[in-house]
Coordinates of C-alpha atoms and ligand atoms in Angstrom, one line a residue:
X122 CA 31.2 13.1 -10.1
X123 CA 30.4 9.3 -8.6
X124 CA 27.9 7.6 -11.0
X125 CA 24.6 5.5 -9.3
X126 CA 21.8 3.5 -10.8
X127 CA 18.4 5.5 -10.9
X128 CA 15.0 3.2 -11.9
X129 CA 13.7 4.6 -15.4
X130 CA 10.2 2.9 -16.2
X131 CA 10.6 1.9 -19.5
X132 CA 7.4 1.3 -20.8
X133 CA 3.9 0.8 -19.3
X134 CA 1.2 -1.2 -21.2
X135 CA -2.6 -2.4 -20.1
X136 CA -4.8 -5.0 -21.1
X137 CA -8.5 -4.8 -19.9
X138 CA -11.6 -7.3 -21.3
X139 CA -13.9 -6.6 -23.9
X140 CA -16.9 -7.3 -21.7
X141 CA -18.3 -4.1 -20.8
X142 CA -20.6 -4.3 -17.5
X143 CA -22.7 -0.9 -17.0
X144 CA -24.3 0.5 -14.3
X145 CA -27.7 -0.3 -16.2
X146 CA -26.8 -3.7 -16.8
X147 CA -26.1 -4.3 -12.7
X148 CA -29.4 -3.4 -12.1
X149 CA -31.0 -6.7 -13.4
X150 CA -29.2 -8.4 -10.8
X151 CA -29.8 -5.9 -7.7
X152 CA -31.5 -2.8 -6.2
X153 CA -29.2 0.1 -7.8
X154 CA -29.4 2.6 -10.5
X155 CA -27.3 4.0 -12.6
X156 CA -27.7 7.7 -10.8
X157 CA -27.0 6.2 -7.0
X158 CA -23.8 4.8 -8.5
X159 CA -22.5 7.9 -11.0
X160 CA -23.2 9.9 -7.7
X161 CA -21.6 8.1 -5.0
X162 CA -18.4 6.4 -6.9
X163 CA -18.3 8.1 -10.6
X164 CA -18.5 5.0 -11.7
X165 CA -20.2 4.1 -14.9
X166 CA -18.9 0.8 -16.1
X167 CA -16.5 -1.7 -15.7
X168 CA -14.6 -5.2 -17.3
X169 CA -15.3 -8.5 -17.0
X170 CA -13.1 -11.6 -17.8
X171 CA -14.8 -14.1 -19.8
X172 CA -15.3 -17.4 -17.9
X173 CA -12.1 -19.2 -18.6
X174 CA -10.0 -16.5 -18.2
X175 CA -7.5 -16.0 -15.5
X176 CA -5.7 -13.2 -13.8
X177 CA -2.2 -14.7 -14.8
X178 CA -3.6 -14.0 -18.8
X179 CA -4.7 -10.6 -17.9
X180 CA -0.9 -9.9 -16.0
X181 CA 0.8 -11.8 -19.2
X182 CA -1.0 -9.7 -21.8
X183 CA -0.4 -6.3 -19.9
X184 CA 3.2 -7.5 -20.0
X185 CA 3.0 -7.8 -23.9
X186 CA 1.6 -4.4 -24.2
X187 CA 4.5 -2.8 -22.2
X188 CA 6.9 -4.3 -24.2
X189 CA 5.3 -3.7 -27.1
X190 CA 5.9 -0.4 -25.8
X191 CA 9.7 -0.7 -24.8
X192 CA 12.6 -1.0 -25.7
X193 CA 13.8 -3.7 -23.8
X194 CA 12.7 -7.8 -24.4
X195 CA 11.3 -10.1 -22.3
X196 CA 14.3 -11.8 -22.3
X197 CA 16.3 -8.9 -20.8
X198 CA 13.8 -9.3 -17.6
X199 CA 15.7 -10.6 -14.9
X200 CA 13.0 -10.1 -12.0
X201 CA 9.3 -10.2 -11.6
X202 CA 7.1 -8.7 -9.4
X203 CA 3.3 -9.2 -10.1
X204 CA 0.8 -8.3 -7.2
X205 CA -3.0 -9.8 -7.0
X206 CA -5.9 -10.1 -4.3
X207 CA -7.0 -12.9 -6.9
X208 CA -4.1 -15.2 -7.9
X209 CA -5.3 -18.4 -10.4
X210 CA -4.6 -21.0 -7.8
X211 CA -4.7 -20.2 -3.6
X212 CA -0.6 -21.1 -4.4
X213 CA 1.3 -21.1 -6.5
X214 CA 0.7 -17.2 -7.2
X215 CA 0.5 -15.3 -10.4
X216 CA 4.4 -14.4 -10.9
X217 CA 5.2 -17.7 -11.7
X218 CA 2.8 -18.2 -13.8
X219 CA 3.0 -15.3 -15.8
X220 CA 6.9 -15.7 -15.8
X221 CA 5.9 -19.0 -17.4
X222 CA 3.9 -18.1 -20.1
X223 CA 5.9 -15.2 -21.2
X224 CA 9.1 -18.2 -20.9
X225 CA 11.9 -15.9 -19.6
X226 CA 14.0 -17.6 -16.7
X227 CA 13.7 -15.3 -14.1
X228 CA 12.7 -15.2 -10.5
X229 CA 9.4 -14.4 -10.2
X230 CA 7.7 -13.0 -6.7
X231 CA 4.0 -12.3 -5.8
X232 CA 3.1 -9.1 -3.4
X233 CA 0.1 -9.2 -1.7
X234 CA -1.0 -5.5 -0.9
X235 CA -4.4 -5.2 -2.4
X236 CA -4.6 -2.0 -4.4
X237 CA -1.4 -0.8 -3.0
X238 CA 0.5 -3.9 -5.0
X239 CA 1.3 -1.8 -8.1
X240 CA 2.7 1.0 -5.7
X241 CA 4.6 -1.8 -3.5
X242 CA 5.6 -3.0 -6.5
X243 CA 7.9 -0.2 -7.9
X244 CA 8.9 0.4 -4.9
X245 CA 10.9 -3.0 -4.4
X246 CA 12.0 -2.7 -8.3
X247 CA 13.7 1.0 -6.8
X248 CA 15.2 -0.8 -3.8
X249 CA 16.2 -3.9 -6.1
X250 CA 18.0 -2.1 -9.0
X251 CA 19.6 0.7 -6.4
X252 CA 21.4 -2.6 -4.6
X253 CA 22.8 -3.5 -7.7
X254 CA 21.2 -7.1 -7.8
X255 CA 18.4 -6.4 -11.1
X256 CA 18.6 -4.4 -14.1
X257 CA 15.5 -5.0 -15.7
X258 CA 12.5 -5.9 -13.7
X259 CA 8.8 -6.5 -15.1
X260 CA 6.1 -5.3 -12.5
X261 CA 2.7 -6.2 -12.9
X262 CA -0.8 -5.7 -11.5
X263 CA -3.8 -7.7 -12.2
X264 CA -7.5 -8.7 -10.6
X265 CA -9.8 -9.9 -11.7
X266 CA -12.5 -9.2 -8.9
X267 CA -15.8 -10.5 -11.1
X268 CA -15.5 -14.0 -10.0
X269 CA -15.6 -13.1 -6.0
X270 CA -17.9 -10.9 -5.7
X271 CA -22.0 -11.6 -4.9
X272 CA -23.8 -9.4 -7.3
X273 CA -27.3 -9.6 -5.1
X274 CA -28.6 -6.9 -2.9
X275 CA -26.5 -8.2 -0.1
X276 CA -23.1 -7.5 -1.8
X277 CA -24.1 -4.0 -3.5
X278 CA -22.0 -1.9 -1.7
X279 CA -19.1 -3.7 -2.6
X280 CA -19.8 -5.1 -6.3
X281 CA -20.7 -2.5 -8.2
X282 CA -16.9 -0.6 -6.9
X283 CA -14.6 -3.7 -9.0
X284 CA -13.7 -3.9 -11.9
X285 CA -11.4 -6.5 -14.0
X286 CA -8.0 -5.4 -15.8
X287 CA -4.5 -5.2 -15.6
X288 CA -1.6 -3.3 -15.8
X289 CA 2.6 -3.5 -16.1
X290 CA 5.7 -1.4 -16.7
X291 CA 9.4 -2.5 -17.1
X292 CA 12.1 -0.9 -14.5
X293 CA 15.5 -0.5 -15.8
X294 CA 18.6 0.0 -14.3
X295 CA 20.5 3.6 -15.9
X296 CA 23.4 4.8 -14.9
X297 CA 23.2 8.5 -13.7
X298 CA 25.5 10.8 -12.4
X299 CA 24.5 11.5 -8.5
X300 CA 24.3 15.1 -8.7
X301 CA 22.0 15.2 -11.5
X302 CA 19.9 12.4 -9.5
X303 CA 20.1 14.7 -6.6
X304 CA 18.3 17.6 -8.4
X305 CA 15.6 15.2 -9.7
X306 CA 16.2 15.9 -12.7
X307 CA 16.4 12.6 -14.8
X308 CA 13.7 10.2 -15.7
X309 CA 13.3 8.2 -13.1
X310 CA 11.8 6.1 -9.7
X311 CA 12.9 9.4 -7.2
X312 CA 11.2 8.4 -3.9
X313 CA 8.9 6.1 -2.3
X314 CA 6.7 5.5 0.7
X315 CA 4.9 2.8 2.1
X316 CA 2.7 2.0 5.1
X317 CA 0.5 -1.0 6.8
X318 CA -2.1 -0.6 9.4
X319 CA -3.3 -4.4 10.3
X320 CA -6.1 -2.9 12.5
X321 CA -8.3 -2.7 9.9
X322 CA -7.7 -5.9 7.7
X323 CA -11.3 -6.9 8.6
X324 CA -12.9 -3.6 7.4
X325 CA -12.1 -4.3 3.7
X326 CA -11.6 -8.3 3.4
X327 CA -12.0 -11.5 1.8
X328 CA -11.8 -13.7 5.1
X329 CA -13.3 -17.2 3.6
X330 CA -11.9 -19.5 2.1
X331 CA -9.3 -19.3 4.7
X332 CA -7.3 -21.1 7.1
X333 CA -8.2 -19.7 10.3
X334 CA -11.2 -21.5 11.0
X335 CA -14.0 -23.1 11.1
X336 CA -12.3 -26.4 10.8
X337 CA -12.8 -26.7 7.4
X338 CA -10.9 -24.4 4.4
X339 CA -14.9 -23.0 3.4
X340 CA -18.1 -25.2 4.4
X341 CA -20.9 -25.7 1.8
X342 CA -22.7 -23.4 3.5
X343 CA -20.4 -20.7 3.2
X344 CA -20.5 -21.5 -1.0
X345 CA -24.1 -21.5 -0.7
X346 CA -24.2 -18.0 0.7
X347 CA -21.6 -16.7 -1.1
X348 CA -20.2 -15.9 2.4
X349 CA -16.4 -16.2 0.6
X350 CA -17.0 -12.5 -0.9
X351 CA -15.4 -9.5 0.4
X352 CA -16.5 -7.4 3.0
X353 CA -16.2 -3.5 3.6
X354 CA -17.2 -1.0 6.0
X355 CA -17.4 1.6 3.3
X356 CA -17.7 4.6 5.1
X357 CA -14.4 3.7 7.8
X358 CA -12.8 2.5 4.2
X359 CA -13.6 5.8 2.8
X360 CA -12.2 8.1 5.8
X361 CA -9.1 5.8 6.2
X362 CA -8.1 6.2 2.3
X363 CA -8.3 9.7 2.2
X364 CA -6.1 10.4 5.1
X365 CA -3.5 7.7 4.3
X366 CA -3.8 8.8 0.8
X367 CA -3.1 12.4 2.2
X368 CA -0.1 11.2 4.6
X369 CA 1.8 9.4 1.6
X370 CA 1.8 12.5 -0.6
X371 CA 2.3 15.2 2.4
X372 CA 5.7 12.9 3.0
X373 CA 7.0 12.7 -0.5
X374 CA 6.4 16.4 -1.2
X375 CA 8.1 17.2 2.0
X376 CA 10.8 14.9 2.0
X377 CA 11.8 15.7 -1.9
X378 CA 11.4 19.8 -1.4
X379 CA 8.6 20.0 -2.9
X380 CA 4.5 21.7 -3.1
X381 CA 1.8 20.5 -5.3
X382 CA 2.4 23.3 -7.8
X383 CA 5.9 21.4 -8.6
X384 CA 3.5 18.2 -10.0
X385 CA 3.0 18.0 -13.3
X386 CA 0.4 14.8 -12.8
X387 CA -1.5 13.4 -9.6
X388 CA -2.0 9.6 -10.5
X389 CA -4.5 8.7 -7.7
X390 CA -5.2 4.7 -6.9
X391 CA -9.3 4.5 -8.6
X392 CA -11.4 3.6 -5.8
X393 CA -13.9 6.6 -5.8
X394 CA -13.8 9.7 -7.8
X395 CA -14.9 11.6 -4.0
X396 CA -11.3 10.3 -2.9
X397 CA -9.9 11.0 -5.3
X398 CA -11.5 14.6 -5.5
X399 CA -11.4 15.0 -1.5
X400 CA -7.1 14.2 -2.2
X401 CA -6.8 16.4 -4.8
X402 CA -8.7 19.3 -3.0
X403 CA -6.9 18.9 -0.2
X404 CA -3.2 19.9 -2.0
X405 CA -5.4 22.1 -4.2
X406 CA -4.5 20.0 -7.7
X407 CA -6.7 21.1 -10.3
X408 CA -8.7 18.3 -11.6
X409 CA -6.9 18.7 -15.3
X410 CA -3.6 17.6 -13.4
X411 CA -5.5 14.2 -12.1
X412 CA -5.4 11.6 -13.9
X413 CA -8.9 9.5 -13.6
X414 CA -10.4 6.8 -15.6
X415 CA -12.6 5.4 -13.0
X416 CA -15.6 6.0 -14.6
X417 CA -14.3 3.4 -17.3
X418 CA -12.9 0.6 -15.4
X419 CA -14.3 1.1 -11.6
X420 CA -11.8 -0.3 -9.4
X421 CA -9.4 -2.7 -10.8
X422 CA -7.5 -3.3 -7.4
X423 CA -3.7 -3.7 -8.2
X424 CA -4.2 -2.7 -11.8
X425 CA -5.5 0.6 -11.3
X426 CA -2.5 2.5 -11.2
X427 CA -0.5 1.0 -14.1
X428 CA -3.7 1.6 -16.4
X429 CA -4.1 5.1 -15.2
X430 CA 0.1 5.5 -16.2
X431 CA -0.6 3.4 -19.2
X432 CA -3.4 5.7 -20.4
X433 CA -1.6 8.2 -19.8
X434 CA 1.3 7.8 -21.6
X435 CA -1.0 6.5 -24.7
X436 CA -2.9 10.2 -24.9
X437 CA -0.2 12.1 -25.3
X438 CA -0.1 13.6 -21.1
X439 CA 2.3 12.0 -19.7
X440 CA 5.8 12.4 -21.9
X441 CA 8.9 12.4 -20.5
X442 CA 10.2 15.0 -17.9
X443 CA 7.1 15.2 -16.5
X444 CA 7.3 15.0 -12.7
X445 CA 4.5 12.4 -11.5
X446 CA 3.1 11.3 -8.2
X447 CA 1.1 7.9 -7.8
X448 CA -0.8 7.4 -4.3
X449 CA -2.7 4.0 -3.4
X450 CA -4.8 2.9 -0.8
X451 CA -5.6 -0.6 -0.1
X452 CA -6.9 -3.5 2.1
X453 CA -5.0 -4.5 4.9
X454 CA -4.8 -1.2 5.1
X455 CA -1.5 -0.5 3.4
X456 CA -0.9 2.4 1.3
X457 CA 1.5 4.0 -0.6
X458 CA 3.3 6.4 -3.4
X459 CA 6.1 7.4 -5.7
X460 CA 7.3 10.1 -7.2
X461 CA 8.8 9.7 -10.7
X462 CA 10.3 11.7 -13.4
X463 CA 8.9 10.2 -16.5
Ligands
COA40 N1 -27.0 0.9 -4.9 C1 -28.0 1.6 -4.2 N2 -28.0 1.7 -2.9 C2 -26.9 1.3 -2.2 C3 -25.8 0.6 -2.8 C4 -25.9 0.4 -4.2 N3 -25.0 -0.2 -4.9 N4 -24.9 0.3 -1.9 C5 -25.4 0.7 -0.7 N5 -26.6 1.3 -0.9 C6 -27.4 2.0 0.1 C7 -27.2 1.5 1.5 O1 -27.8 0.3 1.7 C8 -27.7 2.7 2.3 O2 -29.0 2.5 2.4 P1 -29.8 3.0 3.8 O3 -29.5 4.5 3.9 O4 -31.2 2.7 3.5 O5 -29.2 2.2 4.9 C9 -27.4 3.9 1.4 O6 -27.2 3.4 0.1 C10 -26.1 4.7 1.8 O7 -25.1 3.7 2.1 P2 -23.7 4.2 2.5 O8 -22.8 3.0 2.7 O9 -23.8 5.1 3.7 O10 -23.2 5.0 1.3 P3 -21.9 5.8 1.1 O11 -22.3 7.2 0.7 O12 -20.9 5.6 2.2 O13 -21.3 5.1 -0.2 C11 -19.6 3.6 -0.9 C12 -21.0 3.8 -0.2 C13 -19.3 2.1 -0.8 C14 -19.7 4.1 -2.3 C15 -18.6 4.4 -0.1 O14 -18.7 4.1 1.3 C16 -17.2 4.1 -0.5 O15 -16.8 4.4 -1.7 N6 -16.3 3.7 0.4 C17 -14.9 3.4 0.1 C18 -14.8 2.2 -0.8 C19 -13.5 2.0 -1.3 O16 -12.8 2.9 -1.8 N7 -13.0 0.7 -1.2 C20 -11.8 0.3 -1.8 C21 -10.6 0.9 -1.1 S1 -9.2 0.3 -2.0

């Protein structure tokens, strides 16, 4: 029987800040309450970075906690892939930087699909280790959304969804006989799926500071009005998440052979509990097979997912052999998911 190289995730860690922002605490700053946002997101608090904090710290000391949790060093790491909506610098991006601090000489790539990074993200570790050219690749999401984001009434509907926090795991290479692969029976990356609709990039985006005009990168006026924080249709965002969300798993369960009943754990991107609960309904997962920390952490963009595994495998629910299947949803739209044996 031929051998071939399945992507076992090694180890996931999370790092989040200590500044706890609650639903009470955003209402000295704008019209909410507590109840509008428990009822419309599930949300009831979120991180903040500390001023002076960057998004390449938050990546570099979710790295630390996977290892921690791994087997394998940081000097065994021969690729990185780290995805953000909110690098340090507009370039370089955050993979360098994180490579940099955690001083392993590797090559080091940024992704840039919003809360579908993370899912992006294994997706090109699969691809990288199956052609043979990695063995051990470090994948990390981090945002840190705090900074960009205009906590008046104006910018309501969008700032009291984000939170701050990141998230990584470590994809090895392991040899596996094919037949055994074929039966998905191993721990590992099985399938993937990924999509990009660029007809709505403006209906969730950060379009200033930009290059596409006016003349200049962003005018003082635009700083004045905080007119450099992102923008959402909410209720388009809302339909388009659930039905992409929807597509990605319908394809992987189809694909693979297999029905809901077959997943032992739905990790859903954290953008709103009602997508999450209008996904879920939809293939008829009990709620007890979800795995949902929203109401903790809000939206953390490209962290979401690795928290969500990270949490997971830190209580206990997620051990190995249990069949898993991540879904994301993100601006630009892009989406994604992948279906792993832990
Ligand atoms: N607090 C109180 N009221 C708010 C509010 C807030 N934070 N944000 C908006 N409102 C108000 C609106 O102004 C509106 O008032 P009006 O009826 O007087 O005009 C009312 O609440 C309803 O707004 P609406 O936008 O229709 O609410 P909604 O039920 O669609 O919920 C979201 C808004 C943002 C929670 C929802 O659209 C959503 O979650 N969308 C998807 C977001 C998402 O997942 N984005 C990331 C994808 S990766």
């Amino acid at each position: 029987m031929s051998e071939i190289y399945c992507s076992e995730i090694m180890g996931v860690g999370h790092f989040v800040p200590e500044r706890i922002m609650t639903n009470n605490d955003l209402t000295a700053f704008m019209d909410t309450s507590d109840a509008w946002i428990k009822e419309r997101t599930g949300i009831s608090e979120r991180r903040i970075a500390a001023t002076g904090v960057s998004t390449s710290e938050l990546g570099y000391k979710a790295a630390l906690n996977a290892f921690s949790r791994s087997d394998v060093k940081k000097e065994e790491i021969d690729l990185i892939i780290a995805a953000t909506l909110s690098p340090d610098y507009y370039f370089p991006g955050i993979a360098v930087l994180i490579q940099n601090r955690l001083q392993i000489p590797c090559p080091a790539i940024d992704l840039r699909a919003q809360c579908s990074g993370f899912s992006w993200g294994l997706t090109i570790a699969h691809a990288m280790i199956q052609s043979k050219q990695y063995k051990n690749i470090l994948v990390v999401g981090s945002d840190i959304h705090s900074r960009i984001i205009d906590f008046s009434d104006r910018g309501r509907n969008v700032s009291v969804l984000f939170g701050d926090g990141a998230g990584a795991a470590i994809v090895s290479a392991k040899k596996r006989s094919a037949e055994a692969h074929v039966k998905n029976k191993v721990s590992g990356i099985i399938d993937n799926y990924m999509g990009s609709d660029g007809s709505g990039a403006e209906l969730l985006a950060m379009t200033r500071p930009g290059l596409s005009g006016p003349e200049l990168f962003i005018t003082k006026e635009e700083v004045e009005n905080k007119s450099y924080s992102p923008y959402m249709e909410g209720g388009k965002v809302f339909k388009h998440a659930v039905t992409r969300m929807c597509e990605s798993i319908t394809a992987l369960l189809e694909r693979n052979h297999l029905t809901a009943d077959d997943i032992d754990f739905l990790v859903p991107h954290q953008a709103n509990i009602r997508i999450i609960s209008a996904v879920a309904e939809k293939f008829k997962f009990p709620m007890d097979k979800v795995i949902v920390n929203i109401h903790k952490y809000g939206n953390t963009t490209s962290a979401s997912l690795p928290l969500c595994l990270s949490e997971g495998v830190a209580d206990g629910r997620l051990t190995k052999g249990k069949l898993i299947l991540t879904v994301a949803f993100g601006s630009g739209f892009t989406w994604g998911a992948n279906l792993i044996r832990w």
